Coordinates of C-alpha atoms in Angstrom, one line a residue:
X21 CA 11.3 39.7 48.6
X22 CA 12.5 41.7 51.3
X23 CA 14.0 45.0 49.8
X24 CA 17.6 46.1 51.4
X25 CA 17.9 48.9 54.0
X26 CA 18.4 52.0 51.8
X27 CA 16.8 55.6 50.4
X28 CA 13.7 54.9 48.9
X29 CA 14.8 56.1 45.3
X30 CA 17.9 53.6 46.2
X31 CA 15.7 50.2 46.9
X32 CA 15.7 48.7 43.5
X33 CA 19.5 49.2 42.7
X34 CA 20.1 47.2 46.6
X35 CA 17.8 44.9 45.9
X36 CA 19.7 43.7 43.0
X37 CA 22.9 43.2 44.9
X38 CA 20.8 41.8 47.8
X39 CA 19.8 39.0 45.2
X40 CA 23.5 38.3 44.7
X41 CA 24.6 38.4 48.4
X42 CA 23.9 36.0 51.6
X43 CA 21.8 38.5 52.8
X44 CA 18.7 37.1 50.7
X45 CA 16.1 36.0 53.0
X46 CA 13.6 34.2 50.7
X47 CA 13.9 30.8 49.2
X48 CA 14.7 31.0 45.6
X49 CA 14.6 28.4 43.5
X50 CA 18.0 28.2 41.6
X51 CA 19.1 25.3 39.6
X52 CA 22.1 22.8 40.2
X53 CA 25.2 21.9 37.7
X54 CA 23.5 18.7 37.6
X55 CA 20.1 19.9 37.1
X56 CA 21.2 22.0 34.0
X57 CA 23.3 19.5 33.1
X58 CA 20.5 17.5 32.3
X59 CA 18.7 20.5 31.0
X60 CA 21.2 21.2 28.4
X61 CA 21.8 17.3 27.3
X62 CA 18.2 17.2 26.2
X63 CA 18.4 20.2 24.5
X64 CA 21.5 18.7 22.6
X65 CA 19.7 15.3 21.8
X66 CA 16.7 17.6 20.7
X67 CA 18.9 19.2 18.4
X68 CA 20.4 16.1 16.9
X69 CA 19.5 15.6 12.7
X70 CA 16.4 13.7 11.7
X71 CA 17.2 9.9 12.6
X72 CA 20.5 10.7 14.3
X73 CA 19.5 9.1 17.5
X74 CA 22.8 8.8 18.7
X75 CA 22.9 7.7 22.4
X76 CA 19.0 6.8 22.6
X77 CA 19.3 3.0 20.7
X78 CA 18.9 0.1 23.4
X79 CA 19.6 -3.5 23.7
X80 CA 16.2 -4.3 22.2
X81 CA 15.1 -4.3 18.2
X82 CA 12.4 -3.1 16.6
X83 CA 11.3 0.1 19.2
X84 CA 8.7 -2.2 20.6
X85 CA 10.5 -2.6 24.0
X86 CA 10.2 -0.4 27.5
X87 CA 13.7 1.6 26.4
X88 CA 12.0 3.1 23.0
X89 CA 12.2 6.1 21.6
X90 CA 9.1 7.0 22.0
X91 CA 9.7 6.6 25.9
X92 CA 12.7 8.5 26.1
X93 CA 11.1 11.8 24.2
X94 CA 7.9 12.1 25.9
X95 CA 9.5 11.7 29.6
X96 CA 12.1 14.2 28.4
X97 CA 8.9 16.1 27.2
X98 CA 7.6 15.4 30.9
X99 CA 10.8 16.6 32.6
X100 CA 10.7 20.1 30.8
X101 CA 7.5 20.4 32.0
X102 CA 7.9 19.8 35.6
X103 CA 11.1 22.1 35.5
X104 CA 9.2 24.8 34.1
X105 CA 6.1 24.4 35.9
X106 CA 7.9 24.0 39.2
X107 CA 11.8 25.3 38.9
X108 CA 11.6 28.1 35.8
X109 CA 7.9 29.4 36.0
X110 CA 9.5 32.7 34.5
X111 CA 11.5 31.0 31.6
X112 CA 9.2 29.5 28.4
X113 CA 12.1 30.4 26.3
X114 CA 14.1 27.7 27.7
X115 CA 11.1 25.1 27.5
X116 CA 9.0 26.1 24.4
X117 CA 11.6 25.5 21.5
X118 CA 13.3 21.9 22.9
X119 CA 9.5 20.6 23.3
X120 CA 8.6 21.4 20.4
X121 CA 11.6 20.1 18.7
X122 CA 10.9 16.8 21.0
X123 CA 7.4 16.4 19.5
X124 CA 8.9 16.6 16.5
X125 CA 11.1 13.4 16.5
X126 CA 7.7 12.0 18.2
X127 CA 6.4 12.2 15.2
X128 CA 8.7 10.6 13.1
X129 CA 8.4 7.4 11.5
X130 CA 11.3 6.0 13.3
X131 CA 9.4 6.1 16.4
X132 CA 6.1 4.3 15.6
X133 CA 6.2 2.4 12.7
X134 CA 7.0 -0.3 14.8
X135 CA 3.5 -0.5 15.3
X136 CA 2.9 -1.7 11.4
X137 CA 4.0 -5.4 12.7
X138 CA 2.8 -4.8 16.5
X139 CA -0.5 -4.2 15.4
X140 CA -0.9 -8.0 13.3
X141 CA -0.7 -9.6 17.1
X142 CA 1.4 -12.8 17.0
X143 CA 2.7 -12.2 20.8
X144 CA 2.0 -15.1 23.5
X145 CA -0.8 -12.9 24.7
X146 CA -2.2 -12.1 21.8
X147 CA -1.4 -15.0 19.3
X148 CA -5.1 -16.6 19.2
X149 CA -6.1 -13.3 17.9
X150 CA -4.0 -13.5 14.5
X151 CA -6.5 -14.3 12.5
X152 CA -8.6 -11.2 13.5
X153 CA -5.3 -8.5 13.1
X154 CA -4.3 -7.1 10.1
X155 CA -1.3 -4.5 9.2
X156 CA -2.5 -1.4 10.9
X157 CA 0.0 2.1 9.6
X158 CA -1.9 4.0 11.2
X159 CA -0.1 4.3 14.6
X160 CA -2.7 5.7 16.8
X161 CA -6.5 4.7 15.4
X162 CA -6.7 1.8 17.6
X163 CA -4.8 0.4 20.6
X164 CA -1.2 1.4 21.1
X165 CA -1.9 3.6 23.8
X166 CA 2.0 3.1 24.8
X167 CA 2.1 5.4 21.3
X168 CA -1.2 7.5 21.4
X169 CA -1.4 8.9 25.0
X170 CA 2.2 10.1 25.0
X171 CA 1.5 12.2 21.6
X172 CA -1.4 13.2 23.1
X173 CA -0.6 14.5 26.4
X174 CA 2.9 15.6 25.0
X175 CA 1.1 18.2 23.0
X176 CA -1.8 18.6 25.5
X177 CA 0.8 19.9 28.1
X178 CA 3.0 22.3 25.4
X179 CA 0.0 24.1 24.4
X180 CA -1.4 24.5 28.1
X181 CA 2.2 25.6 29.6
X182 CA 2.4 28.0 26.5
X183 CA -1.0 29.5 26.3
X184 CA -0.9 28.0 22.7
X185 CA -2.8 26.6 19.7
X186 CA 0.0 25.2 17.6
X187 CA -1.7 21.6 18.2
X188 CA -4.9 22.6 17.8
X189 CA -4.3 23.7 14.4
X190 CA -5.6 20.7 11.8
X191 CA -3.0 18.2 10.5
X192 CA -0.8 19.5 13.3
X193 CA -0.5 16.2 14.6
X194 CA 0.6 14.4 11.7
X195 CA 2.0 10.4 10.9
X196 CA 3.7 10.3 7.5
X197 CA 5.5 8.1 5.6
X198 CA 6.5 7.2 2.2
X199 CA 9.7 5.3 0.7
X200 CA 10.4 5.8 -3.0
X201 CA 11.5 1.9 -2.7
X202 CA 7.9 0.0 -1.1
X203 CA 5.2 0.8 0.7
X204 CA 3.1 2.2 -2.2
X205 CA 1.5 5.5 -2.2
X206 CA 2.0 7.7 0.9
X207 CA 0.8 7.2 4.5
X208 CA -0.8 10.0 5.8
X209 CA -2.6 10.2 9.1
X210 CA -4.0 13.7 9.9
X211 CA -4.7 14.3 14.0
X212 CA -4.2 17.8 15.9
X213 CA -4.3 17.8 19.6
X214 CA -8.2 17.6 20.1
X215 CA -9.3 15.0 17.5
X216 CA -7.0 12.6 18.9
X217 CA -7.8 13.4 22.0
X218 CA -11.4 12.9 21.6
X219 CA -10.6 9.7 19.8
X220 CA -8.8 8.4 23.0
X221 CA -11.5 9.4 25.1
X222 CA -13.9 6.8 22.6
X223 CA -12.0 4.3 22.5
X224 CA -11.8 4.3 26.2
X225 CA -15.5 4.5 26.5
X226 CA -16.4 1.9 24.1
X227 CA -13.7 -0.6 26.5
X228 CA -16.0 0.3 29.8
X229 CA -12.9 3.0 30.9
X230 CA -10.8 0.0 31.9
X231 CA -8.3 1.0 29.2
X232 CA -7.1 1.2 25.7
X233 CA -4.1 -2.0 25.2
X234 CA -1.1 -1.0 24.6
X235 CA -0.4 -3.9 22.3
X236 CA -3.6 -5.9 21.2
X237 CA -5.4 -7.7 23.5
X238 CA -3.2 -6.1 26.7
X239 CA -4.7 -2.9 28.8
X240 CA -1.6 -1.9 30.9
X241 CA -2.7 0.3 34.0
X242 CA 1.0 2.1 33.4
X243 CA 0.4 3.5 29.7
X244 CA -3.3 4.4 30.5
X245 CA -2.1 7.5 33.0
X246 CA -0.3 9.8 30.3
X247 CA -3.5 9.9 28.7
X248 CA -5.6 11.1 32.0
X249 CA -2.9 14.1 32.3
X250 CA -3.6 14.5 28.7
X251 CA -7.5 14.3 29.6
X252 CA -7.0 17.3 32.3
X253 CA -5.1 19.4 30.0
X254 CA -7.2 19.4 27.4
X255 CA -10.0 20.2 30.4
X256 CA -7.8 23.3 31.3
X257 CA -7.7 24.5 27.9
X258 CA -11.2 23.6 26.9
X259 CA -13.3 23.5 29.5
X260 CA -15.3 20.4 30.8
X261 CA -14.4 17.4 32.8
X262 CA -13.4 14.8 31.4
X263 CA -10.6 14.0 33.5
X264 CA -13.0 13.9 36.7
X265 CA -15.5 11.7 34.1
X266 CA -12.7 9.0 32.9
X267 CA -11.0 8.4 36.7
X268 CA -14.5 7.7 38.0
X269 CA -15.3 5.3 35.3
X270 CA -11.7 3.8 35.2
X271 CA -11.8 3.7 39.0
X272 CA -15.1 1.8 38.7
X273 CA -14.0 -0.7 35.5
X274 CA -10.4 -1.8 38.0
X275 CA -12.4 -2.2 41.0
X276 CA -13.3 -5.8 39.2
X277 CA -9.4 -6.6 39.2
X278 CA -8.1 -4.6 42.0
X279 CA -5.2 -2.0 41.2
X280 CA -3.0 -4.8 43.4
X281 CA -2.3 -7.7 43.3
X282 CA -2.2 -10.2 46.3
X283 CA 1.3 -9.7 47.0
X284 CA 0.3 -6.0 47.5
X285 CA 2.0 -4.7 43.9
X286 CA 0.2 -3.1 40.9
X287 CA -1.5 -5.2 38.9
X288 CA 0.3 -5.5 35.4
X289 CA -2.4 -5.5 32.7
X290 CA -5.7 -7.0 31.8
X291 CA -6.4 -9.0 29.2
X292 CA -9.0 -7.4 27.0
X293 CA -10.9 -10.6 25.6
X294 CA -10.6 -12.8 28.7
X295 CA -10.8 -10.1 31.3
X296 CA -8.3 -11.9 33.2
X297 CA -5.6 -10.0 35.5
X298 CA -2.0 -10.6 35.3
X299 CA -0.2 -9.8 38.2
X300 CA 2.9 -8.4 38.8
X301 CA 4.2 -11.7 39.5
X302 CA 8.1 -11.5 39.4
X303 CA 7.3 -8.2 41.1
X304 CA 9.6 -6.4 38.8
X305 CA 10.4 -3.2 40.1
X306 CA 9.6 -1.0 36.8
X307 CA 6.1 -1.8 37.3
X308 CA 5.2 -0.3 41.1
X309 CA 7.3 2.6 40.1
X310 CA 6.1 3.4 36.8
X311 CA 2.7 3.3 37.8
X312 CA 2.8 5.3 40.8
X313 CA 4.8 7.6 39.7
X314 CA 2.3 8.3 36.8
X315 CA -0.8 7.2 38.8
X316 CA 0.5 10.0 41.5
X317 CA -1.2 13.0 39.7
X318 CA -4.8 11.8 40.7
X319 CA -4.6 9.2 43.0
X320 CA -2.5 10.5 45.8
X321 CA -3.3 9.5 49.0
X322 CA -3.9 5.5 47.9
X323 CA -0.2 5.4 46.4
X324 CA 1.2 7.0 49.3
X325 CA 0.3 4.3 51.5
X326 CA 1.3 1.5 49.5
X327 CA 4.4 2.8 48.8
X328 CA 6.4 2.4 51.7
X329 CA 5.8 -1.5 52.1
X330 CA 5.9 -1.6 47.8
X331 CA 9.4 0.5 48.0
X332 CA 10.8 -2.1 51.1
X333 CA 11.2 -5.0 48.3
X334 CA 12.6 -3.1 45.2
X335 CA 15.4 -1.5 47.1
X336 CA 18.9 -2.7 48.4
X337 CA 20.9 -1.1 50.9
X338 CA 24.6 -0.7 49.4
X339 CA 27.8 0.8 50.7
X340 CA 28.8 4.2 51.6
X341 CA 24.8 4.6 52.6
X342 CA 23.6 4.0 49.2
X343 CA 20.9 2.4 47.9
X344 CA 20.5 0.1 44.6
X345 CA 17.5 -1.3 43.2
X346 CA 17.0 -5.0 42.3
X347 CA 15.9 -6.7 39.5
X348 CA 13.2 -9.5 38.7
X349 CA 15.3 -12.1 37.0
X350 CA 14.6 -11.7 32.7
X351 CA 11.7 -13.1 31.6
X352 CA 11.3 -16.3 29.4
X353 CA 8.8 -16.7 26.8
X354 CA 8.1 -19.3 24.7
X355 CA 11.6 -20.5 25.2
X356 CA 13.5 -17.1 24.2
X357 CA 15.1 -15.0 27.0
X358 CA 13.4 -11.2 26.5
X359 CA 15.8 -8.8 25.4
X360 CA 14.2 -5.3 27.0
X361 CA 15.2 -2.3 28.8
X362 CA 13.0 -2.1 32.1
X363 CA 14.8 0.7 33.3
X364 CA 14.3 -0.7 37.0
X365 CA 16.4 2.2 38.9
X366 CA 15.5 4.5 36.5
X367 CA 11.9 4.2 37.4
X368 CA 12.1 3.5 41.2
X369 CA 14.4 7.0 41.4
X370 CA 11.6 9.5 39.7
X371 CA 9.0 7.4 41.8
X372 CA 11.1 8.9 45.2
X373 CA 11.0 12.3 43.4
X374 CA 7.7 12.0 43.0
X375 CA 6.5 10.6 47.0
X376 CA 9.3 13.3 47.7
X377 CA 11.2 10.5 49.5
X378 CA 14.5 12.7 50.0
X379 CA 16.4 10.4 51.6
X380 CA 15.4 7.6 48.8
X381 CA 16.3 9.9 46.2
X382 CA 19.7 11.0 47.6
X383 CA 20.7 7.5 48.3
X384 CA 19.8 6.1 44.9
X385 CA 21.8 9.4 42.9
X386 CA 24.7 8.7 45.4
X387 CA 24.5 5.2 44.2
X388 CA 24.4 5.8 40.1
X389 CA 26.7 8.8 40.6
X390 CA 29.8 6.4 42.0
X391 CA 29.0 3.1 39.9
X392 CA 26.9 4.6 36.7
X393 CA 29.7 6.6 34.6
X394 CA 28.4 10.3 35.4
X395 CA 29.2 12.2 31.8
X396 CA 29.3 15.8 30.3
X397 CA 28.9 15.7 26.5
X398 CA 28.4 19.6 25.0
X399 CA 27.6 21.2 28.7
X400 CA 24.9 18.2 29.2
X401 CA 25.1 15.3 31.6
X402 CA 23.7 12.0 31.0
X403 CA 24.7 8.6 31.8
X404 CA 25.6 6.3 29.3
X405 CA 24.5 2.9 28.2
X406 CA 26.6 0.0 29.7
X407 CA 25.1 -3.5 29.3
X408 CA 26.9 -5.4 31.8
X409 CA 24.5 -5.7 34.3
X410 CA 27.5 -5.7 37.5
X411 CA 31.1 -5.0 37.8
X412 CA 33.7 -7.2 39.3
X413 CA 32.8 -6.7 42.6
X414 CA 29.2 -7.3 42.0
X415 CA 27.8 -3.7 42.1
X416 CA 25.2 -2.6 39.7
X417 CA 26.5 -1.1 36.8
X418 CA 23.9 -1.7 34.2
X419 CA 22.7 1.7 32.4
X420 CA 19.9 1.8 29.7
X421 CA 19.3 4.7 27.6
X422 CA 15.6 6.0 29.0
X423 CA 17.3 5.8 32.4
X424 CA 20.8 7.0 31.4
X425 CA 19.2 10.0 29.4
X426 CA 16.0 10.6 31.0
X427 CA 14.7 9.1 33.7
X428 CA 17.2 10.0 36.1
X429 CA 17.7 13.8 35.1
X430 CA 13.7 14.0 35.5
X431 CA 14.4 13.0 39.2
X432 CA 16.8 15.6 39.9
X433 CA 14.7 18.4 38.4
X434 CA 11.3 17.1 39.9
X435 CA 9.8 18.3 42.6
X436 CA 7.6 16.3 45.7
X437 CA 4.2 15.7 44.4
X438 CA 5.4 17.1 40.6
X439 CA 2.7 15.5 38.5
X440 CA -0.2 16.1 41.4
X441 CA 0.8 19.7 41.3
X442 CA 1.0 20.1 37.5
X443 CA -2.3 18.4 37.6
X444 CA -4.2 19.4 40.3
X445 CA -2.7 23.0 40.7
X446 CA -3.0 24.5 37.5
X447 CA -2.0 28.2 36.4
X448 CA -4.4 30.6 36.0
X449 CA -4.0 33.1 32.5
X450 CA -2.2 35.5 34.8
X451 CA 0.5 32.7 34.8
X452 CA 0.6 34.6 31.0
X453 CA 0.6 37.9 31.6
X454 CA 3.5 38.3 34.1
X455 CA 6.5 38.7 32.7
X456 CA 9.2 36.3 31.4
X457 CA 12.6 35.4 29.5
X458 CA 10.9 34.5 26.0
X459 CA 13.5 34.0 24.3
X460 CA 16.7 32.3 25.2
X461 CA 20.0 32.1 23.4
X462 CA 21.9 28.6 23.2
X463 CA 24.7 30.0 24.9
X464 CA 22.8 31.2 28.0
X465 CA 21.9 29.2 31.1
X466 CA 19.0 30.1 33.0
X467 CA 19.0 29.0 36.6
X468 CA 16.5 31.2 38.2
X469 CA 13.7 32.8 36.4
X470 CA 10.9 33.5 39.0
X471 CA 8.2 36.3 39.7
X472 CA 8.2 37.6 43.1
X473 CA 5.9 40.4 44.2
X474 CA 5.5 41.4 40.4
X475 CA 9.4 41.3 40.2
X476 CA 11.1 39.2 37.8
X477 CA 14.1 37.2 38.9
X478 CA 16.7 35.8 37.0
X479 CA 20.1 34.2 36.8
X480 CA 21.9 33.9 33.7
X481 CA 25.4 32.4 32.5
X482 CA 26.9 32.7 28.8
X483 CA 28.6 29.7 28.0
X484 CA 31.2 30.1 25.3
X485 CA 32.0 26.7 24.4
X486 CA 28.5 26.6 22.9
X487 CA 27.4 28.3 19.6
X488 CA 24.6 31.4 20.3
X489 CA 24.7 35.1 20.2
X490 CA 24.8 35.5 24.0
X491 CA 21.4 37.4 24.3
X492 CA 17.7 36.2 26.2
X493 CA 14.4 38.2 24.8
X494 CA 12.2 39.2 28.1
X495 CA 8.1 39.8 27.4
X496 CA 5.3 41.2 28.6
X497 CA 7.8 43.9 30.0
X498 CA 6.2 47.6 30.3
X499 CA 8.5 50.0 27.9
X500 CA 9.2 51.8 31.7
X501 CA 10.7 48.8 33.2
X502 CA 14.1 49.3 35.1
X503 CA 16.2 46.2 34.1
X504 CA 19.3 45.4 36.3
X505 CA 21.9 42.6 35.0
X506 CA 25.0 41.8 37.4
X507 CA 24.0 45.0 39.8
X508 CA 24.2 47.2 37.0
X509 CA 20.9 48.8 35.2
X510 CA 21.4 48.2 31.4
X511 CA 18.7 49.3 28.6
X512 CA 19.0 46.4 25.8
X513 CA 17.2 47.0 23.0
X514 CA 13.3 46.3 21.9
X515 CA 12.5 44.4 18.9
X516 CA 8.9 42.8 18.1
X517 CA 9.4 40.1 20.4
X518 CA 10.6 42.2 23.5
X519 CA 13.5 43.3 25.3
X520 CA 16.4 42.2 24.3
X521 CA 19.7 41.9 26.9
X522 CA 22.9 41.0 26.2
X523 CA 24.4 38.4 28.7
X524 CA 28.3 39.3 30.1
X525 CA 30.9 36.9 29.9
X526 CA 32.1 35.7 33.4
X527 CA 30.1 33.6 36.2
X528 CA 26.3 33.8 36.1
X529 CA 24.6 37.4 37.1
X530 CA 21.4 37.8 38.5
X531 CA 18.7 39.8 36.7
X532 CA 15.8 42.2 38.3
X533 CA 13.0 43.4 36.4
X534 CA 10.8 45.5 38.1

């Protein structure tokens, strides 16, 4: 930062009011309404009672469907971490407790028992295999890498942002259930963050790195990425490389298939028995974005390129300078329409964030903002489910809960080349020892929390309508630290866990620690 003109012993108190005036000449990264309006409505649905999963239930039964739970968690889980790693580097306190609350509900058996009947096969693609598949409780000891990598990365990434063990520790990772009406005894299946991790990286081995399927039989290129970011945090923690180890090989296993098809789209999935590709044949938008979205965070430069001409036929222009995104028609199988939530313009809009297509990503908000119900619910925004796919006058209006709740507040708080920066530029441990808003108050909104120059920079807004005691805790602050809040130097108070400031009522202040 470039300090005011003034007396030396008078820089710190201008520089404060410098932060609040026009006459800041660095870029600061301050967050949006919307962008802590999404902020805050995951926080509120992290908050909700065990099995309240009010506004997350989609069209589709049984969990087993693109919409699920388990989706909507772990890319809320995702989000966090990009806003922190990218927008709040300064602010754990706002991350730490509503991803830990996330993993959670991950755990729950609400989210993956589906996986009891999911694992018996049955399915058109895996139906000659019924007599092989039994029951399988266990959600995560084989297949069901749609399950497994997102529980593994989720709590890869929470202990690497937070210089933490709390996943390492044994049993941490835990799938339990019991009903005191069937079932029998309980279910107990005891993982932590490296076990399972390791028992990924196995199973991937044993299948030649193509894969581990998602449901039996099917190795979806899509649910394999979470667990490569899982694979390179648990290299940043650890040591080694097995990140760099399983891209080679999987690189070398898809080089058989091709990650395209012929009509230039991601390939869908192989089959695991047969080895046979399926295309993306109804070239269903979910599936190019999904994947290189994901696929982004090691593979740059060969998603870039395709996803100009890939983008071209998923997106249609719409009034007012708007884009929409359309839809492969729903998919018949074995004479049923597929009920599912494929989250098309969900998915296309985090893949602009991602590319850092601007313009894409303005266009498609623009769009969802003036047909997609925009709503505030407890300070958060979201958009909320609305199963009629158009309105009268034949705009898109269709919202499902992953894109509603999620997908599209992950857009607006990622950054170009998010996932390739929290993979490829990783924080050192001085990322640890700098010093931060630990703790954070319901009531308070953080929009800046940056170090600049060893200075920590802040902006902070109590929100009465909201229950909290109006305070944030800041650590790893020397005892002779000049604090200023609003232009004013306060003192707060020290506990254990650090400094402690009371936040003023009012519009937000900015905060100076130096």
């Amino acid at each position: 930062m470039t300090a005011c003109p003034g007396t030396p012993e008078r820089v710190w108190r201008r520089t404060v009011v410098c932060v609040a005036s026009s006459a800041m000449t660095t870029t600061v990264s301050i967050l949006d309404r919307e962008q802590l309006g999404h902020l805050r409505h995951w926080d509120n649905l992290s908050r909700q009672l065990p099995n309240d999963w009010s506004l997350m239930q989609g069209r589709a039964d049984g969990q087993d469907d693109f919409g699920a739970f388990r989706f909507q968690l772990t890319y809320m889980i995702y989000g966090l971490a990009l806003a922190h790693r990218h927008r709040l580097p300064a602010a754990p306190g706002v991350f730490r407790p509503t991803i830990q609350r996330l993993i959670d509900k991950l755990l729950m058996p609400e989210v993956w028992m589906y996986w009891r009947d999911v694992s018996r096969g049955g399915a058109v693609f895996n139906a000659h295999l019924g007599d092989q598949l039994a029951e399988q409780w266990d959600p995560v000891v084989r297949d069901n890498i749609m399950y497994s990598a997102y529980v593994q990365s989720s709590a890869l990434l929470h202990d690497y942002l937070f210089a933490d063990d709390r996943f390492a520790a044994p049993d941490s990772l835990a799938f339990r259930h019991w009903s005191y009406f069937w079932g029998g005894p309980e279910k107990h299946f005891s993982y932590d963050r490296d076990s399972l991790s390791d028992h990924i990286y196995w199973q991937m081995v044993e299948n030649g790195y193509l894969g581990v399927a998602c449901e039996p039989n099917c190795v979806f290129q899509i649910c394999n990425q979470p667990a490569i970011l899982g694979f390179r945090m648990q290299d940043l923690i650890n040591g080694g490389a097995r990140a760099e180890e399983v891209v080679a090989g999987y690189e070398r296993a898809w080089a058989d298939f091709g990650r395209l098809d012929e009509a230039g789209h991601y390939n869908t999935m192989v089959f695991e028995d047969s080895r046979v590709v399926a295309p993306n044949a109804g070239v269903a938008p979910w599936v190019d974005a999904w994947c290189g979205a994901l696929m982004n965070t090691w593979n740059r430069d060969f998603v870039r390129e395709h996803y100009p001409r890939q983008l071209a036929e998923l997106v249609v222009p719409a009034a007012g300078d708007t884009l929409t995104v359309r839809s492969a028609p729903p998919s018949v199988v074995m004479g049923q329409q597929v009920v599912a939530d494929t989250c098309d313009t969900g998915w296309v809009t985090v893949w602009a964030s991602e590319m850092g297509d601007r313009e894409t990503l303005r266009a498609l908000l623009a769009y969802t903002d003036r047909h997609m119900n925009p709503s505030w619910r407890d300070g958060g925004l979201y958009y909320p489910r609305h199963d009629e796919p158009t309105d009268a006058d034949g705009n898109r209006t269709g919202m499902e809960p992953l894109t509603g709740n999620v997908l599209l507040g992950y857009a607006r708080l990622n950054v170009p080349d998010g996932l390739w920066g929290l993979y490829n530029e990783p924080w050192g441990p001085e990322q640890h020892a700098l010093p931060a808003i630990v703790e954070v108050e319901r009531d308070i909104e953080v929009s800046r929390a940056e170090v600049v120059d060893g200075v920590l920079h802040g902006r902070l807004r109590r929100d009465r309508a909201l229950p909290g005691g109006g305070t944030v805790t800041l650590g790893r602050v020397a005892p002779g630290a000049r604090v200023g809040l609003g232009g004013t130097e306060v003192t707060g108070r020290w506990t254990g866990e650090g400094l402690v400031l009371e936040v003023p009522d009012g519009p937000a202040v900015d905060l100076v620690v130096s």
